[in-house]
C-alpha positions as YAML, in Angstrom:
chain: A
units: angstrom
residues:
- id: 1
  name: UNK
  ca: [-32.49, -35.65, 10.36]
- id: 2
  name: UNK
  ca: [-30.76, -32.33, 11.65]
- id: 3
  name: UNK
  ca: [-29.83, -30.44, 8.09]
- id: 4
  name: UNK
  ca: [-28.32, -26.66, 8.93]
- id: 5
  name: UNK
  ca: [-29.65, -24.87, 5.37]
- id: 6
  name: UNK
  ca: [-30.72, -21.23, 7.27]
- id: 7
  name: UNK
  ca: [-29.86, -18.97, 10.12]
- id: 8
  name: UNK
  ca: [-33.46, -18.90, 11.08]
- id: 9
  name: UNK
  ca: [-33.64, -22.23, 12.27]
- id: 10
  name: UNK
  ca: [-32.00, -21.66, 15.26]
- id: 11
  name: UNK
  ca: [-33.56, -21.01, 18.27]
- id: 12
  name: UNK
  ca: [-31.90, -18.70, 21.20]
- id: 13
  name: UNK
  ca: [-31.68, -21.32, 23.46]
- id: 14
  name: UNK
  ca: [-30.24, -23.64, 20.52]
- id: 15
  name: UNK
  ca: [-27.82, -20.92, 19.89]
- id: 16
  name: UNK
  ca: [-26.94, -20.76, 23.79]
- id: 17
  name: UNK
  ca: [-26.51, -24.13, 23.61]
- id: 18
  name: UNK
  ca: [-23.82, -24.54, 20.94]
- id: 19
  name: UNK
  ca: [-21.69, -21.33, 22.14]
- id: 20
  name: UNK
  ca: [-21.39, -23.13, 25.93]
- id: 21
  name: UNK
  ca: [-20.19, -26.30, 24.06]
- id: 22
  name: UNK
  ca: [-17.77, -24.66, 21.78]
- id: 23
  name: UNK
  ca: [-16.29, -22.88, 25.15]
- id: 24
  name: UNK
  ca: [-15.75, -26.51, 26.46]
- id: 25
  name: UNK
  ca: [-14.47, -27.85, 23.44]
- id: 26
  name: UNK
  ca: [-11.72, -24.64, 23.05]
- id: 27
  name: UNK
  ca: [-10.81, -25.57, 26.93]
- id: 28
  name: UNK
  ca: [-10.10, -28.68, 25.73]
- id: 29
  name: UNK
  ca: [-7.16, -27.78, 23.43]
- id: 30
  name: UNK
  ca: [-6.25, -25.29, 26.39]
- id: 31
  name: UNK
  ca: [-5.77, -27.81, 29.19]
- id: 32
  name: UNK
  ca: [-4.46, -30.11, 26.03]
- id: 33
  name: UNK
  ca: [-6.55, -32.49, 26.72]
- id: 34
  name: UNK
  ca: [-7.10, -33.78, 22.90]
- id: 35
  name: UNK
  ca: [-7.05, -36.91, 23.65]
- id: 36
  name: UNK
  ca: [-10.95, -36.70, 24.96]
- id: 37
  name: UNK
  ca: [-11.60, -34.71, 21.71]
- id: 38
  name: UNK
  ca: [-11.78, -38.04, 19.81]
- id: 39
  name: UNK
  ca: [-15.64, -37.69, 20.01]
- id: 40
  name: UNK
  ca: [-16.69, -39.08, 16.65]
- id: 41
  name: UNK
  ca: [-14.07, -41.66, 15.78]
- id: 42
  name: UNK
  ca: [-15.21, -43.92, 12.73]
- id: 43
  name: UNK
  ca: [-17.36, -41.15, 11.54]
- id: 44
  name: UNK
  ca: [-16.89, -39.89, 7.94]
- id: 45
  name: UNK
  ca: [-17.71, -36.18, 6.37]
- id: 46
  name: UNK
  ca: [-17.48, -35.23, 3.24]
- id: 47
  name: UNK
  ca: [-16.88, -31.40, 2.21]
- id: 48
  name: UNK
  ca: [-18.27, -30.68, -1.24]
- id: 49
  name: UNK
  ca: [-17.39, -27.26, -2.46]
- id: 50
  name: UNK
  ca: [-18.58, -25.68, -5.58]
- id: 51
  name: UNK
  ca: [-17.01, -22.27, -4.71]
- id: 52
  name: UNK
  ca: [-13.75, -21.39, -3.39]
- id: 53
  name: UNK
  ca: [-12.99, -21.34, 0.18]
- id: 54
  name: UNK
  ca: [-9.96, -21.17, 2.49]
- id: 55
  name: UNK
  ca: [-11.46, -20.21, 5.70]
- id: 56
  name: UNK
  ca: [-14.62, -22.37, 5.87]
- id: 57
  name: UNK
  ca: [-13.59, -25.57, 3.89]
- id: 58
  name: UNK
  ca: [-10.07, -25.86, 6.33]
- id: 59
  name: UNK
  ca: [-12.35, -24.99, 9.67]
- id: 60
  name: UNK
  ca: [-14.75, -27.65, 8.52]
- id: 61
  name: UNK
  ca: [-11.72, -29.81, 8.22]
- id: 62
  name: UNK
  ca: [-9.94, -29.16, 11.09]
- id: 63
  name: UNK
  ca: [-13.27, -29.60, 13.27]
- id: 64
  name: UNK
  ca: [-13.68, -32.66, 12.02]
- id: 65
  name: UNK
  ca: [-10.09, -34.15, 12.27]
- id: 66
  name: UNK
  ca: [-9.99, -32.79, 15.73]
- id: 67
  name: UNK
  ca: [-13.51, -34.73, 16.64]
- id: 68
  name: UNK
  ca: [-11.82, -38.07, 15.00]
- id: 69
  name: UNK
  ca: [-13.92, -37.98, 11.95]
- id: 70
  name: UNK
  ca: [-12.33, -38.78, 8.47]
- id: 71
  name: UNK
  ca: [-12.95, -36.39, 5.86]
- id: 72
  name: UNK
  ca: [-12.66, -36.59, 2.30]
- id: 73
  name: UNK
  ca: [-13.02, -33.02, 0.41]
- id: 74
  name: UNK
  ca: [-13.44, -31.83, -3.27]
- id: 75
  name: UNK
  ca: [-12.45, -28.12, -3.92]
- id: 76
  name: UNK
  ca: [-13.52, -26.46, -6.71]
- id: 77
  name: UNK
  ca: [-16.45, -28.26, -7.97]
- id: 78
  name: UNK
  ca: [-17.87, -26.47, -10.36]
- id: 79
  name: UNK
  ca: [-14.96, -27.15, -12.68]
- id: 80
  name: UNK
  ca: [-13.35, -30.56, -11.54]
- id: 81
  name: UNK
  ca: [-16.38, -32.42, -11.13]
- id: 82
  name: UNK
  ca: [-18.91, -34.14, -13.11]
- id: 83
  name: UNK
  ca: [-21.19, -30.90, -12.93]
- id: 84
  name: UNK
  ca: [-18.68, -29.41, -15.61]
- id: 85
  name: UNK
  ca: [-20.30, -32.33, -17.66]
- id: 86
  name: UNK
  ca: [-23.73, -31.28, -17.00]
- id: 87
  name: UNK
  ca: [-24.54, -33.48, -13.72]
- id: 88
  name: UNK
  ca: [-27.20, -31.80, -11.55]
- id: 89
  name: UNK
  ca: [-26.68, -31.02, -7.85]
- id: 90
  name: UNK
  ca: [-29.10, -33.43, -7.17]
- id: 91
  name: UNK
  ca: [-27.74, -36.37, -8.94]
- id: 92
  name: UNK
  ca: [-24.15, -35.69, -6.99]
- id: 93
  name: UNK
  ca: [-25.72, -35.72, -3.66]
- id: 94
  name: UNK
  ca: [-27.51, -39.00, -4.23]
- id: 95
  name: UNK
  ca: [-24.56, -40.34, -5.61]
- id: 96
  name: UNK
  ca: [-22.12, -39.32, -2.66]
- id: 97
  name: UNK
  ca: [-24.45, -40.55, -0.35]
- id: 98
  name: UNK
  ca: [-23.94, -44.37, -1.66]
- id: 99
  name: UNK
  ca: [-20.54, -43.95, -0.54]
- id: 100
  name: UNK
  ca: [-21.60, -44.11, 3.17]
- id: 101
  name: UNK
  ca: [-20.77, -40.28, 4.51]
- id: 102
  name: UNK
  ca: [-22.00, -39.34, 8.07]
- id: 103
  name: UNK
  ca: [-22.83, -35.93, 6.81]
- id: 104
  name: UNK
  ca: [-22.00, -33.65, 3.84]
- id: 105
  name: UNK
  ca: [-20.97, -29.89, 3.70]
- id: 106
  name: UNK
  ca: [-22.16, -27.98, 0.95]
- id: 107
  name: UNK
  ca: [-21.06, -24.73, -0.63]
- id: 108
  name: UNK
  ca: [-22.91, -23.84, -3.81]
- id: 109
  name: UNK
  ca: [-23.26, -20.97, -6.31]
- id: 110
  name: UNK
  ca: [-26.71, -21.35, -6.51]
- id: 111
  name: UNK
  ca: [-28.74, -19.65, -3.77]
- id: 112
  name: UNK
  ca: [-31.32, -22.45, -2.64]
- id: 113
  name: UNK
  ca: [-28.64, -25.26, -3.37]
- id: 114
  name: UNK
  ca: [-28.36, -26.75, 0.20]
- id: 115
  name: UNK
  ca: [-32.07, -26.80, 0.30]
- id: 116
  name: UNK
  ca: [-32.25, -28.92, -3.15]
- id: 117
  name: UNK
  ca: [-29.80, -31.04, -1.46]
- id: 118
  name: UNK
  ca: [-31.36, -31.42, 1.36]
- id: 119
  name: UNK
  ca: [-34.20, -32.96, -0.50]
- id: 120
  name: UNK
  ca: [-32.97, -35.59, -1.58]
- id: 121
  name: UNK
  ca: [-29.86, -36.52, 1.10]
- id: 122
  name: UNK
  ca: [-29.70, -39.64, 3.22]
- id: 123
  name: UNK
  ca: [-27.48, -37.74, 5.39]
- id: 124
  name: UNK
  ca: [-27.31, -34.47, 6.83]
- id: 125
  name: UNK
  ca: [-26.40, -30.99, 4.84]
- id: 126
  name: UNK
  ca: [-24.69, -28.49, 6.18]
- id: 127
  name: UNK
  ca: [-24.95, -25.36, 4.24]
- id: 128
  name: UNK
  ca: [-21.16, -23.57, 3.80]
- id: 129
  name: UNK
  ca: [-22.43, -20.80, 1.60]
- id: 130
  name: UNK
  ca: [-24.98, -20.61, -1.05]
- id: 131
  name: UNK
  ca: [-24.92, -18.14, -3.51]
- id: 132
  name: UNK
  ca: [-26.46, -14.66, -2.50]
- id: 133
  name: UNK
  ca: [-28.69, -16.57, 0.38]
- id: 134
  name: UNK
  ca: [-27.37, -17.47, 3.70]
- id: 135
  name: UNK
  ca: [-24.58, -18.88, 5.37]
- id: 136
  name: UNK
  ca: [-25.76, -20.24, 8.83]
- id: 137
  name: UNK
  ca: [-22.88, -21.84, 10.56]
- id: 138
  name: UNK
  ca: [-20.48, -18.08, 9.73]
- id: 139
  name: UNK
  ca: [-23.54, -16.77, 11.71]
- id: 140
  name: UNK
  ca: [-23.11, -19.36, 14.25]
- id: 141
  name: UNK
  ca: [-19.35, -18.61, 14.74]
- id: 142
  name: UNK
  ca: [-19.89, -14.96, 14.85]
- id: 143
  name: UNK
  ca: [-22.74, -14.09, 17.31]
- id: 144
  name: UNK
  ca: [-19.77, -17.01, 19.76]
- id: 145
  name: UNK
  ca: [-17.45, -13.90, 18.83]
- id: 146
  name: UNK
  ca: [-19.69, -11.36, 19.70]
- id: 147
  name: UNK
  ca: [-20.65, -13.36, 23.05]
- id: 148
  name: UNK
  ca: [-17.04, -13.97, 23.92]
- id: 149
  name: UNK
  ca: [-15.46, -10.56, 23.45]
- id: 150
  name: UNK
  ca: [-18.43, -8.41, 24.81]
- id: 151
  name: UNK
  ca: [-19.75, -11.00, 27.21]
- id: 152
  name: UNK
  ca: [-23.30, -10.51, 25.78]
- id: 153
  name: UNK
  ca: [-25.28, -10.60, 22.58]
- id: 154
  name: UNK
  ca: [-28.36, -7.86, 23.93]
- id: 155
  name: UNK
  ca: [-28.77, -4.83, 24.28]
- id: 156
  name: UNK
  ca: [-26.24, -3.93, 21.19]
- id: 157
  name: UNK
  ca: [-25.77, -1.33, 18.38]
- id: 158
  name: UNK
  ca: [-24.48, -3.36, 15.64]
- id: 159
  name: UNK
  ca: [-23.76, -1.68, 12.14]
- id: 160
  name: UNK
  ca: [-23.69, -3.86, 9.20]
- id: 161
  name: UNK
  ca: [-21.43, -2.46, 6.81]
- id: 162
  name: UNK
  ca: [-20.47, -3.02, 3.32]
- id: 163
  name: UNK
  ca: [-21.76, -5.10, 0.33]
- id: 164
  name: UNK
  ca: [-25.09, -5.46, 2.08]
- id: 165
  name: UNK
  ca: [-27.00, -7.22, -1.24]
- id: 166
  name: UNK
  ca: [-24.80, -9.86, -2.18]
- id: 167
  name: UNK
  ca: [-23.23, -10.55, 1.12]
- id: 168
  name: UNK
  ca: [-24.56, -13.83, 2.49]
- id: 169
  name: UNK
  ca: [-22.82, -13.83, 5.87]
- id: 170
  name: UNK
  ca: [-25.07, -10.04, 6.76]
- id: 171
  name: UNK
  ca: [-27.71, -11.76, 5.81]
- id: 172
  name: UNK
  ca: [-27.28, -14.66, 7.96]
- id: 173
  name: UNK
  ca: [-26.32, -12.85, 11.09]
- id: 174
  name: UNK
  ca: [-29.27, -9.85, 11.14]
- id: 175
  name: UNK
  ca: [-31.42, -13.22, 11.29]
- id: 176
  name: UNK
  ca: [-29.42, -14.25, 14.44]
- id: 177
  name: UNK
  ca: [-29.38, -10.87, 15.94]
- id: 178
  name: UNK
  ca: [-33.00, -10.87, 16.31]
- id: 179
  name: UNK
  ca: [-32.92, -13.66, 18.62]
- id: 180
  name: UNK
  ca: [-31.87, -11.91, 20.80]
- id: 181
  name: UNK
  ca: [-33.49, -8.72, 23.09]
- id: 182
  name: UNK
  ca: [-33.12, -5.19, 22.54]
- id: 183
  name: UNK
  ca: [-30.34, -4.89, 19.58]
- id: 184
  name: UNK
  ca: [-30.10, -2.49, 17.44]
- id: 185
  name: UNK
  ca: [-29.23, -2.63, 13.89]
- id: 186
  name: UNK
  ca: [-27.37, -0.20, 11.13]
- id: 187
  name: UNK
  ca: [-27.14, -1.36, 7.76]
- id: 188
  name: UNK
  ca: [-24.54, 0.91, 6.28]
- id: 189
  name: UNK
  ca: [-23.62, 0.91, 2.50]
- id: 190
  name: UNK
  ca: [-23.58, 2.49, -0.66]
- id: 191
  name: UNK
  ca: [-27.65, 2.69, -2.26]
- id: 192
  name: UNK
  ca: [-26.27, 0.46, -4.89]
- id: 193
  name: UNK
  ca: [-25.26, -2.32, -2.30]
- id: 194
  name: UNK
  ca: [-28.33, -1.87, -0.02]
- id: 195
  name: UNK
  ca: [-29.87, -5.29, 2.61]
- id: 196
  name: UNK
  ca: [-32.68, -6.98, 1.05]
- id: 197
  name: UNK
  ca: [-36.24, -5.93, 1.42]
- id: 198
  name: UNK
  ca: [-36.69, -9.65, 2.85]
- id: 199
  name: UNK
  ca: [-34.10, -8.84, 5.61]
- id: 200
  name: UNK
  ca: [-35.73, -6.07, 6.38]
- id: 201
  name: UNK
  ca: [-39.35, -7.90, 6.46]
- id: 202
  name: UNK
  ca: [-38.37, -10.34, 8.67]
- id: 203
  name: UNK
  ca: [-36.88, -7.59, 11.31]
- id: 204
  name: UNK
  ca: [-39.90, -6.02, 11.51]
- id: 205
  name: UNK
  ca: [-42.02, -8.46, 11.67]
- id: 206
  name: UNK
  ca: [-39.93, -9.65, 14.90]
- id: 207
  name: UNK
  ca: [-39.95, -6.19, 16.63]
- id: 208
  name: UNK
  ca: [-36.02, -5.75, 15.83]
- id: 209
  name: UNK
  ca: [-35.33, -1.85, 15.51]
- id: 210
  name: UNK
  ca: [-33.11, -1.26, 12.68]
- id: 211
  name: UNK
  ca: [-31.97, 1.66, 10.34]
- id: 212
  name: UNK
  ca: [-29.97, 2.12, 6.73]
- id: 213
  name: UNK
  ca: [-27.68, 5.01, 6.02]
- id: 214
  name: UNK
  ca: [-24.56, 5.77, 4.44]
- id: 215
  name: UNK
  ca: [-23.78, 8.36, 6.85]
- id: 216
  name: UNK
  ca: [-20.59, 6.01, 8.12]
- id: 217
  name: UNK
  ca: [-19.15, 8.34, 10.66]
- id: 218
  name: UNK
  ca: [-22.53, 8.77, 12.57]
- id: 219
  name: UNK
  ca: [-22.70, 5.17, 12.58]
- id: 220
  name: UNK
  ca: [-19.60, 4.32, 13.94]
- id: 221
  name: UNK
  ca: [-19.82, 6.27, 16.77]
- id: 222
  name: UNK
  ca: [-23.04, 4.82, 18.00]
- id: 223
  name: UNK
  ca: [-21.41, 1.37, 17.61]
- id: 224
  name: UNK
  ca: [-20.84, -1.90, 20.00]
- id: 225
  name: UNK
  ca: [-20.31, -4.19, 17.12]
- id: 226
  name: UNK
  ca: [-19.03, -2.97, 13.52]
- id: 227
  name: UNK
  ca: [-19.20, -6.13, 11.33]
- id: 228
  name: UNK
  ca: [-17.85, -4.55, 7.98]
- id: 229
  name: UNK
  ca: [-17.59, -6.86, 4.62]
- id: 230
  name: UNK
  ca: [-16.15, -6.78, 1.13]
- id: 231
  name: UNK
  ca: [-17.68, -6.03, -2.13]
- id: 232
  name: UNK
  ca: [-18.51, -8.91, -3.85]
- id: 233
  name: UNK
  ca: [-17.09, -8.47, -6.90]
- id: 234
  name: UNK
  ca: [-17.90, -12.41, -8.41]
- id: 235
  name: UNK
  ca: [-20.97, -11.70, -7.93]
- id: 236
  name: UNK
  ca: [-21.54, -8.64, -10.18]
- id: 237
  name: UNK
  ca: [-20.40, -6.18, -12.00]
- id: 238
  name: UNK
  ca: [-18.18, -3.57, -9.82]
- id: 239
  name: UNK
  ca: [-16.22, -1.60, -12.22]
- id: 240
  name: UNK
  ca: [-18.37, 1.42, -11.90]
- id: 241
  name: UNK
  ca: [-18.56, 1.29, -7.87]
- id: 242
  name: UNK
  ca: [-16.00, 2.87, -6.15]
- id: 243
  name: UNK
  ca: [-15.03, 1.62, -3.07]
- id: 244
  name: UNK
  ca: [-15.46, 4.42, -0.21]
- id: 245
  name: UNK
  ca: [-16.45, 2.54, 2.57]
- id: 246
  name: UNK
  ca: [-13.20, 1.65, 4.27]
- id: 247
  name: UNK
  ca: [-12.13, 1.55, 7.91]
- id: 248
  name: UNK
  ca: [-8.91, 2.62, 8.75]
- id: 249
  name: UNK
  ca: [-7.34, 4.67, 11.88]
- id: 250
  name: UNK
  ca: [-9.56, 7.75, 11.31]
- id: 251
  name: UNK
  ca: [-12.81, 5.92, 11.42]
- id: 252
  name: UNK
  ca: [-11.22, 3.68, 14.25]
- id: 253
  name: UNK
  ca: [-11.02, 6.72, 16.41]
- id: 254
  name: UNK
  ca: [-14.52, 7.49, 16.04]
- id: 255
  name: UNK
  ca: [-15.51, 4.16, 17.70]
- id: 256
  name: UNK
  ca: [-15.45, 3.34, 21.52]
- id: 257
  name: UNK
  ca: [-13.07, 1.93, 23.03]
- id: 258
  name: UNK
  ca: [-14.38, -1.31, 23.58]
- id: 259
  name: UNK
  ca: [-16.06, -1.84, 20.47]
- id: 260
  name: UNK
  ca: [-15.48, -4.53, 18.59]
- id: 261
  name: UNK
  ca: [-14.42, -4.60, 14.64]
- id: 262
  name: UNK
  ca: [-15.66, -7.96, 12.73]
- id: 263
  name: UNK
  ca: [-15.33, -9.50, 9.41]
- id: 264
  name: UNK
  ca: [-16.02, -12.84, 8.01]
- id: 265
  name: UNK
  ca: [-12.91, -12.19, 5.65]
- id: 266
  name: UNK
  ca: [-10.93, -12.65, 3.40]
- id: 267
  name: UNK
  ca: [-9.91, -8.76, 3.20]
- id: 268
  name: UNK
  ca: [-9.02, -7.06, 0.35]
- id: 269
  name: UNK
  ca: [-8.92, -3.39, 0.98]
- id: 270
  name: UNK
  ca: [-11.79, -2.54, 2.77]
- id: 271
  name: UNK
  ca: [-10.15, -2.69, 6.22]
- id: 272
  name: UNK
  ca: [-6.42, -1.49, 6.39]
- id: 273
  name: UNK
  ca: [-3.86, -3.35, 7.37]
- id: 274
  name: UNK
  ca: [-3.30, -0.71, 10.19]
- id: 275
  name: UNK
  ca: [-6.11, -1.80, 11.83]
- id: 276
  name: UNK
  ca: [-4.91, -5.14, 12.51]
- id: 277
  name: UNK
  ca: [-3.10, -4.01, 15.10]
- id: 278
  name: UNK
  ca: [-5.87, -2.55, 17.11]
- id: 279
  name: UNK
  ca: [-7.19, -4.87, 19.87]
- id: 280
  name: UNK
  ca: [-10.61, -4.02, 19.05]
- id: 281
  name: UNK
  ca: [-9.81, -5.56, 15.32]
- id: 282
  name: UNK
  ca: [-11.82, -9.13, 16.45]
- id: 283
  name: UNK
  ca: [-11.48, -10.29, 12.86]
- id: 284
  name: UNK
  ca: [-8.63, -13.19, 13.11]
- id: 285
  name: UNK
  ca: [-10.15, -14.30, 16.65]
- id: 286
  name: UNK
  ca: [-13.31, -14.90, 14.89]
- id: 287
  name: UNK
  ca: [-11.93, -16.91, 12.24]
- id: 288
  name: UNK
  ca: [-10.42, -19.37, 15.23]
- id: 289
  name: UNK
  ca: [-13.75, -19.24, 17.11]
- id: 290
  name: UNK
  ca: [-15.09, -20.98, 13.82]
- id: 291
  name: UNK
  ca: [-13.25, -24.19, 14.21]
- id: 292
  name: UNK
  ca: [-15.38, -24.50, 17.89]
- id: 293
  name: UNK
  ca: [-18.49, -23.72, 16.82]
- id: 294
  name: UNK
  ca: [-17.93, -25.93, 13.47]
- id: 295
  name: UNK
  ca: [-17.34, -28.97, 15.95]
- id: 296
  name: UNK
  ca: [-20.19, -28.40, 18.22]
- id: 297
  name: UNK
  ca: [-22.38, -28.09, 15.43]
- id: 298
  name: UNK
  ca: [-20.74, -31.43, 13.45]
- id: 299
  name: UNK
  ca: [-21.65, -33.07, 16.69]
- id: 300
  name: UNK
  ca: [-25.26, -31.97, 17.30]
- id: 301
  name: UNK
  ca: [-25.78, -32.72, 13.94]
- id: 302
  name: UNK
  ca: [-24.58, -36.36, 14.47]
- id: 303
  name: UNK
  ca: [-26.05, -37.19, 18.37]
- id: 304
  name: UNK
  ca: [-29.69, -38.53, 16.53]
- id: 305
  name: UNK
  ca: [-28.51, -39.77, 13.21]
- id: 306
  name: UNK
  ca: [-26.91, -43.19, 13.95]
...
């Protein structure tokens, strides 16, 4: 059974392999040709979300809807489900899964949820998010982005920005990035918001060169890819941490001029709204390429389980 629970998983040519079939499946809608979209008619997936979500939970959706499936979703879990009554994750899972899904997509609070859920599904898990740990498939969608706006994923300086130890979707994509040859990597953040020493482990254990500063206006310079995130305030307590790291025109004009600006949104001020009209701001572009990637991955999941 193909569950998606970590970034790791994925092997380059895996990776390759989904980006050439979300291309196809985007040309699809271009030469609106839907009608051969209807891939995965009868099938049924359920989106199960314990934390709120525009972005992912609708992309999941959409994918789905556009592949034929039929998809019943729960938002906001944690408080309108039985777990409010005490009900563990496990229990759920084993429950929803008498109720015939094809697969199930899973965000969670809890870092290590998908895994737990993984353990004891008769279906595949897809992991949307969970906790502090990883989320794969935003990983997925943005090394497509990277791919399609700078025709390659080698050879790259990409800087990390932002809320570094909370922020599940850096985590995810520095595992990614070392799939692939010759990148180079800036984590840049306050000390109080630095990448995990796991992170960290695993790059150099795989050869991957890689740096942490707070210096952002070297950084920028030096940069291909700037993928720049918010601070996690749910997660902890922010009062005390100011937030300094912002990009707006100034620190645009340090960058080159085909570098690329990414975020795995939503926004709040870390970005200004200036910026949105710079065509190196690859931010809304990336949300779209999600929807793609989200159906080429619904459907690898699916080709060997029934």
């Amino acid at each position: 059974m193909r569950h998606v629970l970590e970034a790791q998983q994925f092997s380059r040519g895996l990776i390759e392999q989904l980006c050439r079939r979300s291309d196809e499946l985007e040309k699809l809608f271009t030469d609106k040709d839907r009608d051969k979209l209807n891939l995965l008619k009868g099938r049924m997936m359920f989106t199960v979300f314990y934390e709120p979500s525009t972005r992912t939970r609708i992309s999941f959706n959409a994918a789905a809807e556009h592949l034929g499936m039929r998809v019943v979703s729960t938002e906001n879990a944690k408080e309108f489900s039985s777990a409010a009554k005490g009900e563990t994750l496990e229990d759920t899972i084993q429950t929803l899964c008498q109720y015939r899904p094809d697969v199930i997509v899973l965000r969670h609070f809890e870092t290590g949820a998908a895994a737990k859920a993984a353990a004891v599904s008769s279906v595949p898990i897809l992991n949307a998010g969970d906790g502090t740990g990883q989320h794969p498939t935003q990983a997925l969608l943005d090394i497509y982005t990277i791919k399609k706006e700078l025709g390659k994923v080698d050879d790259l300086e990409v800087v990390i920005g932002g809320d570094l130890t909370h922020g599940r979707t850096a985590r995810s994509l520095a595992y990614l990035l070392s799939k692939f040859k010759n990148n180079s990597l800036t984590f840049l953040s306050p000390k109080e918001l630095k990448i995990g020493s796991d992170i960290k482990d695993y790059l150099s254990k795989h050869g991957v060169k890689f740096k942490e500063t707070s210096d952002m206006e070297t950084a920028l310079k030096n940069a291909d890819v700037v993928y720049w995130t918010r601070i996690q305030k749910e997660r902890f307590d922010s009062s005390k941490l100011k937030q300094t790291f912002v990009i707006g025109k100034r620190e645009m004009a340090l960058m080159k001029d085909k570098a690329i600006v990414m975020h795995p949104l939503p926004r709040v001020d870390e970005i200004s709204k200036e910026v949105d009209l710079d065509p190196r701001a690859a931010y809304f572009r990336q949300a779209g390429n999600g929807m793609f990637m989200r159906m080429a991955l619904i459907e690898w999941v699916l080709q060997d389980n029934g």
